[in-house]
Amino acid sequence: MGSGRVQPRALRPGGRTTRVRAQVLQAAGDVLAEQGFTHLDLADVARRAGVGKTTVYRRWGTVAGLVADLLIDMAEQSLPRTETGILLDDLKANAQLVRRTLADARQGSLFKSIIAAAMCDARAASAMHGFYDTRIAEWVPCVQQAIERGEVPQGTDTHKVIRAVSAPLYYHLLVTGDSIDETMADQAAQAAVIAARAGVYMRPGHS
Amino acid sequence: MGSGRVQPRALRPGGRTTRVRAQVLQAAGDVLAEQGFTHLDLADVARRAGVGKTTVYRRWGTVAGLVADLLIDMAEQSLPRTETGILLDDLKANAQLVRRTLADARQGSLFKSIIAAAMCDARAASAMHGFYDTRIAEWVPCVQQAIERGEVPQGTDTHKVIRAVSAPLYYHLLVTGDSIDETMADQAAQAAVIAARAGVYMRPGHS
DNA sequence: CCATTAAGGGAACTGGAGTCCTGTTATGGG
DNA sequence: CCCATAACAGGACTCCAGTTCCCTTAATGG
């Protein structure tokens, strides 16, 4: 092929491309929060973002693809984590953070839309799994430290403990529509700690 | 208005109407399980049900409306409940029932689609809440009996205990796509019992 | 049985989501 | 500073989900 140096891919992440992505993701988040998953058409997103409709279709293709990219973006924006030195208090802080997120008008609606997308499309689903993996991993050290302090038994599955905190809150969102009160969030943390102490969340292969 | 007796509503629940509903709901469930929420168009449902497209649009109108009616139908089909006399065993049975439902190819996909619908539409959401209310209420007596036996403290919120069993299973479905193993279901039951015994799920106003 | 009228069926119509084509902008290398 | 081209913008086009209109079927009451 003569001089055909196969350029592996000459992407242009500079200026405009990045700006367009930011604008589109912002608009997509707005629409998802305001109108919901089913009312999201890409033309509308493009209009709000002040961007050509073709661009959105070319780069993201489908609603689910857009949600997937939005989740990747969200996962990168890490939230600060408290560290009190007492497992219960750390988990209460986590539970309250989740509660506030789901209670917030914009964030709450946005998460509902994201869940809807994940239930409909495999790509959006795995993006969401990645998002939660990231968020859960941020809080795992709390449990790890509790193990080292002897608060919970050796061989405890740290991820399971963190998941046990959020689970009742998300489930509540699912089965009853109403928002989660602070008491319930604290209860979720308490239940997680008590079960972890009792050795319910042991990794397989530990006594 | 002369002879205008205002007939409150002269519905015809006989033969055909009921049959059409059953056929349409069956088809709707099939499509939701096979194709998912986003790929559900009412014309396709009508074709599968062997029913006129207009009929489906007239009676149910939207995808969400169809899901709502499907949930009402599902809530009516009650499932048998075991009663062992030991709270942990009862809740393990419940957890395994939920696990099997979500693990089943058809049922699992169907539930994902239903959740998607509920996250998009208020009517579908309240239908789903009603469905879960029914299902949870069926298992509440297990906890009530445990209170009477003294297994868990007086003043325990029975509904919260039942919800605590399902919560980790649904959350797992959400956060990681993979199916739920039997160990995890048992753990969910164990955690619920331990937390309930410790008095985490007390109704407000009890010591 | 027959009359009445809910309820269903068929087919043409329509609006907007998604695609395609063509021209324009601005990024990055030299 | 300039060229090559990645990436964007605009508008015409297509196709089908959802609507509308009108006719047919069959449930109900007497």
XYZ file of C-alpha atoms (C1' of nucleotides) in Angstrom:
474
model
C 0.000 0.000 0.000
C 2.932 2.368 -0.620
C 3.005 5.289 1.767
C -0.128 4.090 3.610
C 0.916 4.575 7.175
C -2.027 3.164 9.039
C -2.893 5.908 11.465
C -4.333 3.849 14.342
C -6.859 6.600 14.921
C -6.325 10.312 14.780
C -8.771 11.559 17.344
C -9.153 15.206 18.188
C -9.967 15.543 21.856
C -9.086 19.240 21.793
C -11.371 22.195 22.386
C -14.561 21.801 20.438
C -15.119 18.062 20.749
C -14.824 18.196 24.516
C -17.024 21.263 24.740
C -19.730 19.638 22.617
C -19.650 16.528 24.793
C -20.011 18.594 27.954
C -22.911 20.588 26.516
C -24.707 17.487 25.267
C -24.280 15.556 28.517
C -25.503 18.549 30.489
C -28.582 18.857 28.264
C -29.181 15.108 28.386
C -29.093 15.175 32.188
C -31.532 18.082 32.217
C -34.005 16.386 29.909
C -33.767 13.068 31.748
C -34.427 14.805 35.048
C -37.277 16.958 33.734
C -39.048 14.762 31.208
C -37.874 11.252 31.964
C -36.394 8.462 29.896
C -39.252 7.937 27.439
C -39.541 11.604 26.487
C -35.876 11.910 25.627
C -35.379 12.420 21.916
C -31.943 13.241 20.691
C -33.123 16.133 18.539
C -34.373 17.876 21.658
C -31.084 17.291 23.437
C -29.232 18.715 20.457
C -31.436 21.834 20.455
C -30.878 22.431 24.175
C -27.174 21.838 23.862
C -27.015 24.298 20.988
C -25.511 21.579 18.824
C -26.396 19.992 15.507
C -28.816 17.100 15.666
C -26.597 15.064 13.370
C -23.726 15.365 15.821
C -25.681 13.784 18.627
C -26.875 10.945 16.411
C -23.371 10.339 15.042
C -21.552 10.314 18.390
C -24.137 8.671 20.637
C -26.615 7.075 18.277
C -29.317 6.097 20.728
C -30.818 7.255 23.977
C -29.217 4.344 25.780
C -25.815 5.219 24.336
C -26.194 8.742 25.603
C -27.126 7.525 29.076
C -24.135 5.210 29.049
C -21.773 8.094 28.315
C -23.481 10.252 30.918
C -22.822 7.541 33.519
C -19.164 7.359 32.558
C -18.988 11.103 33.075
C -20.803 10.874 36.407
C -18.505 8.130 37.652
C -15.514 10.417 37.110
C -16.936 13.084 39.405
C -15.999 11.539 42.717
C -17.688 12.575 45.940
C -15.878 13.161 49.238
C -16.189 10.488 51.895
C -16.214 10.945 55.642
C -14.046 8.833 57.928
C -14.984 8.879 61.578
C -13.191 5.801 62.854
C -16.474 4.146 63.813
C -18.084 1.880 61.217
C -21.656 2.753 62.163
C -21.032 6.470 61.769
C -19.255 6.010 58.442
C -22.118 3.934 57.097
C -24.690 6.387 58.434
C -22.872 9.117 56.519
C -22.997 6.944 53.410
C -26.696 6.221 53.887
C -27.503 9.895 54.371
C -25.544 10.767 51.238
C -27.556 8.255 49.220
C -30.773 9.469 50.822
C -30.031 13.099 49.967
C -29.160 12.168 46.401
C -32.379 10.254 45.854
C -34.453 12.901 47.659
C -33.059 15.754 45.583
C -35.535 16.711 42.851
C -33.108 16.751 39.958
C -30.819 13.923 41.053
C -33.710 11.724 42.097
C -35.489 11.996 38.764
C -32.221 11.590 36.948
C -31.474 8.330 38.749
C -34.931 7.015 37.966
C -34.346 7.706 34.297
C -30.935 6.084 34.437
C -32.376 2.986 36.058
C -35.039 2.866 33.354
C -32.366 3.066 30.667
C -30.344 0.316 32.331
C -33.410 -1.924 32.466
C -33.888 -1.471 28.716
C -30.409 -1.582 27.234
C -27.395 -3.775 27.919
C -24.868 -1.031 27.247
C -26.568 1.403 29.595
C -26.799 -1.413 32.138
C -23.084 -2.147 32.132
C -22.314 1.571 32.300
C -24.530 1.779 35.368
C -22.833 -1.244 36.920
C -19.512 0.483 36.360
C -20.835 3.626 37.984
C -21.982 1.799 41.106
C -18.768 -0.232 41.233
C -16.888 3.050 41.397
C -19.116 4.558 44.035
C -19.125 1.427 46.194
C -15.351 1.049 45.896
C -14.969 4.546 47.363
C -16.636 3.455 50.594
C -15.084 0.010 50.901
C -12.089 1.326 52.904
C -14.440 2.154 55.803
C -15.261 -1.513 56.160
C -11.642 -2.548 55.571
C -10.558 -0.316 58.436
C -13.321 -1.709 60.631
C -11.963 -5.195 59.966
C -8.489 -4.030 60.937
C -9.853 -2.445 64.115
C -11.624 -5.715 64.903
C -15.113 -4.186 64.653
C -16.204 -6.834 62.191
C -14.801 -10.333 61.636
C -11.828 -11.153 59.411
C -12.954 -12.430 56.023
C -15.961 -10.130 55.785
C -16.894 -9.248 52.208
C -16.381 -5.493 52.317
C -18.420 -4.792 49.176
C -21.416 -6.676 50.503
C -21.506 -4.507 53.604
C -21.536 -1.295 51.584
C -24.194 -2.675 49.275
C -26.282 -3.685 52.295
C -26.490 -0.011 53.267
C -27.876 1.266 49.956
C -30.079 -1.721 49.202
C -33.041 -0.846 51.452
C -32.996 2.752 50.254
C -33.159 1.874 46.576
C -35.681 -0.869 47.240
C -37.870 1.606 49.078
C -37.692 3.911 46.074
C -38.865 0.990 43.973
C -41.730 -0.510 45.981
C -43.190 2.650 47.481
C -42.729 5.859 45.560
C -42.323 8.106 48.575
C -39.055 9.621 49.625
C -36.754 8.147 52.223
C -36.606 9.759 55.649
C -33.481 10.140 57.738
C -34.541 7.504 60.239
C -34.775 4.904 57.522
C -31.304 5.760 56.273
C -29.879 5.358 59.769
C -31.721 2.056 60.172
C -30.133 0.810 56.970
C -26.682 1.572 58.354
C -27.510 -0.041 61.710
C -28.815 -3.211 60.100
C -25.701 -3.467 57.923
C -23.375 -3.124 60.901
C -25.249 -5.613 63.057
C -25.366 -8.205 60.286
C -21.706 -7.656 59.426
C -20.689 -8.073 63.101
C -22.691 -11.291 63.263
C -20.676 -12.609 60.316
C -23.481 -12.741 57.765
C -21.384 -11.148 55.035
C -18.367 -13.509 55.185
C -16.593 -14.281 51.940
C -16.934 -17.976 51.063
C -14.118 -20.109 52.507
C -13.886 -18.343 55.891
C -15.024 -20.033 59.081
C -84.009 16.072 29.991
C -87.164 13.940 29.620
C -86.558 10.220 29.759
C -82.789 10.671 30.074
C -82.036 8.138 32.759
C -78.329 8.592 33.293
C -77.025 5.067 33.007
C -74.074 5.208 35.422
C -72.108 2.998 33.045
C -73.302 -0.096 31.269
C -70.135 -2.140 31.032
C -69.989 -5.522 29.402
C -67.513 -7.669 31.257
C -68.849 -10.811 29.625
C -67.096 -13.197 27.223
C -65.271 -11.267 24.568
C -64.053 -8.291 26.577
C -62.464 -10.534 29.183
C -60.956 -12.801 26.537
C -59.434 -9.866 24.675
C -57.936 -8.539 27.893
C -56.403 -11.898 28.722
C -54.954 -12.285 25.216
C -53.536 -8.766 25.198
C -51.994 -9.016 28.670
C -50.451 -12.372 27.745
C -48.968 -10.904 24.573
C -47.801 -7.787 26.414
C -45.994 -9.948 28.969
C -44.366 -11.957 26.191
C -43.115 -8.892 24.340
C -41.882 -7.211 27.528
C -39.970 -10.345 28.473
C -38.525 -10.912 25.003
C -37.902 -7.434 23.633
C -37.976 -5.165 26.646
C -39.831 -1.995 27.500
C -38.510 0.261 24.742
C -39.301 -2.187 21.934
C -42.900 -2.559 22.991
C -45.234 -1.064 20.439
C -48.910 -1.619 20.864
C -49.421 -2.637 17.235
C -47.077 -5.584 17.790
C -48.930 -6.585 20.938
C -52.216 -6.426 19.036
C -50.834 -8.637 16.258
C -49.575 -11.251 18.724
C -52.802 -11.177 20.669
C -54.757 -11.668 17.449
C -56.644 -8.494 18.202
C -57.255 -5.229 16.379
C -54.629 -2.553 16.883
C -57.344 0.027 17.503
C -58.684 -2.013 20.403
C -55.380 -1.943 22.221
C -54.976 1.788 21.684
C -58.547 2.475 22.768
C -58.477 0.385 25.958
C -54.923 0.909 27.156
C -53.685 3.898 25.213
C -50.014 3.807 26.113
C -47.317 1.317 26.926
C -47.337 2.475 30.536
C -51.087 2.002 30.757
C -50.705 -1.530 29.483
C -48.004 -2.290 32.034
C -50.209 -0.857 34.773
C -53.046 -3.210 33.847
C -50.642 -6.124 33.585
C -49.493 -5.439 37.143
C -53.070 -5.363 38.415
C -53.558 -8.749 36.780
C -50.315 -10.103 38.255
C -51.224 -8.909 41.740
C -54.415 -10.972 41.593
C -52.511 -14.181 40.958
C -51.441 -14.913 44.507
C -48.562 -17.268 45.285
C -48.569 -19.859 48.071
C -46.547 -19.083 51.163
C -44.743 -21.526 53.416
C -45.116 -21.418 57.180
C -42.512 -23.319 59.132
C -42.899 -21.790 62.594
C -39.350 -20.430 62.510
C -38.902 -16.873 61.221
C -35.530 -17.510 59.613
C -36.873 -20.451 57.612
C -39.953 -18.526 56.515
C -37.857 -15.613 55.336
C -35.399 -17.934 53.610
C -38.334 -19.412 51.712
C -39.413 -15.908 50.759
C -35.901 -14.961 49.660
C -35.575 -18.098 47.548
C -38.946 -17.409 45.935
C -37.824 -13.921 44.982
C -34.477 -15.264 43.794
C -36.131 -17.884 41.578
C -38.481 -15.300 40.125
C -35.688 -12.895 39.230
C -33.455 -15.714 37.978
C -36.119 -17.131 35.691
C -35.506 -16.011 32.111
C -39.023 -14.837 31.346
C -39.969 -13.500 34.766
C -36.615 -11.796 35.258
C -36.794 -9.897 31.989
C -40.427 -9.102 32.603
C -39.653 -7.553 35.964
C -36.868 -5.467 34.464
C -39.293 -4.122 31.898
C -41.874 -3.421 34.560
C -39.349 -1.530 36.649
C -38.389 0.473 33.572
C -42.029 1.356 32.969
C -42.493 2.369 36.600
C -39.433 4.627 36.403
C -40.964 6.396 33.396
C -44.646 6.734 34.178
C -46.528 7.677 37.342
C -49.462 5.379 36.619
C -47.240 2.375 36.022
C -45.340 3.307 39.177
C -48.407 3.320 41.408
C -49.571 0.056 39.845
C -46.202 -1.454 40.723
C -46.397 -0.117 44.274
C -49.797 -1.767 44.580
C -48.361 -5.020 43.282
C -45.556 -5.056 45.818
C -47.899 -3.992 48.615
C -49.957 -7.080 47.856
C -46.990 -9.409 47.695
C -45.405 -8.038 50.867
C -48.711 -8.183 52.739
C -48.877 -11.915 51.981
C -45.674 -12.529 53.933
C -46.301 -10.151 56.820
C -48.061 -12.838 58.918
C -44.749 -14.711 59.240
C -43.275 -11.783 61.107
C -46.474 -11.206 63.073
C -46.340 -14.801 64.292
C -42.666 -14.394 65.161
C -43.600 -11.419 67.324
C -46.273 -13.488 69.062
C -43.754 -16.294 69.628
C -41.336 -13.751 71.067
C -38.733 -14.298 68.351
C -38.594 -10.587 67.612
C -39.487 -7.659 69.873
C -43.004 -6.243 70.300
C -43.540 -3.149 68.176
C -41.458 -4.405 65.260
C -42.588 -3.005 61.909
C -43.576 -6.215 60.149
C -43.515 -4.711 56.665
C -39.989 -3.416 57.112
C -38.726 -6.885 57.942
C -40.233 -8.393 54.804
C -38.880 -5.552 52.695
C -35.443 -6.054 54.246
C -35.379 -9.552 52.754
C -36.059 -8.552 49.163
C -34.065 -5.330 49.197
C -30.564 -6.795 48.768
C -31.781 -9.081 46.003
C -33.334 -6.324 43.931
C -30.410 -4.041 44.640
C -28.035 -6.697 43.409
C -30.055 -6.986 40.215
C -29.675 -3.239 39.809
C -26.026 -2.720 40.679
C -24.454 -5.800 39.172
C -26.297 -7.423 36.329
C -25.519 -11.000 37.321
C -28.039 -13.360 38.792
C -28.482 -13.959 42.493
C -27.154 -17.191 43.977
C -28.856 -19.184 46.724
C -26.265 -18.215 49.313
C -27.009 -14.552 48.811
C -30.732 -15.143 49.217
C -30.136 -16.973 52.492
C -27.837 -14.200 53.676
C -30.572 -11.658 52.994
C -32.948 -13.626 55.209
C -30.308 -14.014 57.948
C -29.488 -10.322 57.947
C -33.165 -9.413 58.185
C -33.729 -11.738 61.157
C -30.654 -10.567 63.032
C -31.508 -6.906 62.534
C -35.147 -7.486 63.487
C -34.120 -9.336 66.671
C -31.808 -6.467 67.559
C -34.775 -4.092 67.321
C -33.641 -2.122 64.294
C -37.034 -2.268 62.629
C -39.134 -0.933 65.521
C -42.154 1.187 64.673
C -41.694 4.744 65.952
C -43.012 5.217 69.499
C -41.821 1.881 70.905
C -38.941 1.704 73.354
C -85.159 -15.017 19.699
C -84.734 -10.056 18.573
C -83.355 -5.221 19.371
C -79.997 -2.350 21.330
C -75.538 -0.797 21.781
C -70.884 -1.836 23.978
C -66.900 -3.241 22.169
C -63.847 -4.832 18.455
C -61.805 -4.748 13.474
C -59.824 -2.772 9.091
C -57.556 0.599 6.549
C -56.156 5.104 5.299
C -53.823 9.071 7.282
C -50.262 11.935 9.727
C -46.444 13.831 12.459
C -42.213 13.522 14.127
C -38.084 10.557 15.355
C -34.192 8.925 13.071
C -31.276 8.805 8.500
C -28.730 10.631 4.667
C -26.366 13.904 1.929
C -23.809 17.949 1.270
C -21.382 21.896 2.748
C -18.772 24.316 6.743
C -15.764 24.935 10.767
C -11.716 24.564 13.433
C -8.098 21.292 15.285
C -3.399 19.580 15.048
C 0.805 18.589 12.460
C 4.405 20.430 9.789
C 1.139 30.374 8.939
C -1.148 26.863 5.977
C -2.885 22.410 4.618
C -5.406 18.085 5.450
C -9.132 16.303 7.602
C -11.779 15.236 11.982
C -15.793 16.769 13.549
C -19.937 19.728 13.295
C -24.314 22.093 11.054
C -28.347 22.321 8.156
C -31.949 20.596 5.647
C -34.343 17.186 2.796
C -36.086 12.581 3.085
C -38.021 8.164 4.949
C -40.626 5.241 7.633
C -43.536 3.724 11.098
C -45.878 4.455 15.804
C -49.997 6.427 16.996
C -54.558 8.546 15.387
C -58.915 8.816 13.123
C -63.020 7.219 10.710
C -66.342 4.157 9.814
C -68.093 -0.427 9.643
C -68.854 -5.186 11.910
C -69.473 -8.339 15.724
C -71.458 -10.042 19.774
C -72.914 -9.227 24.810
C -77.000 -8.105 27.384
C -82.035 -7.485 28.627
C -86.513 -8.521 27.718
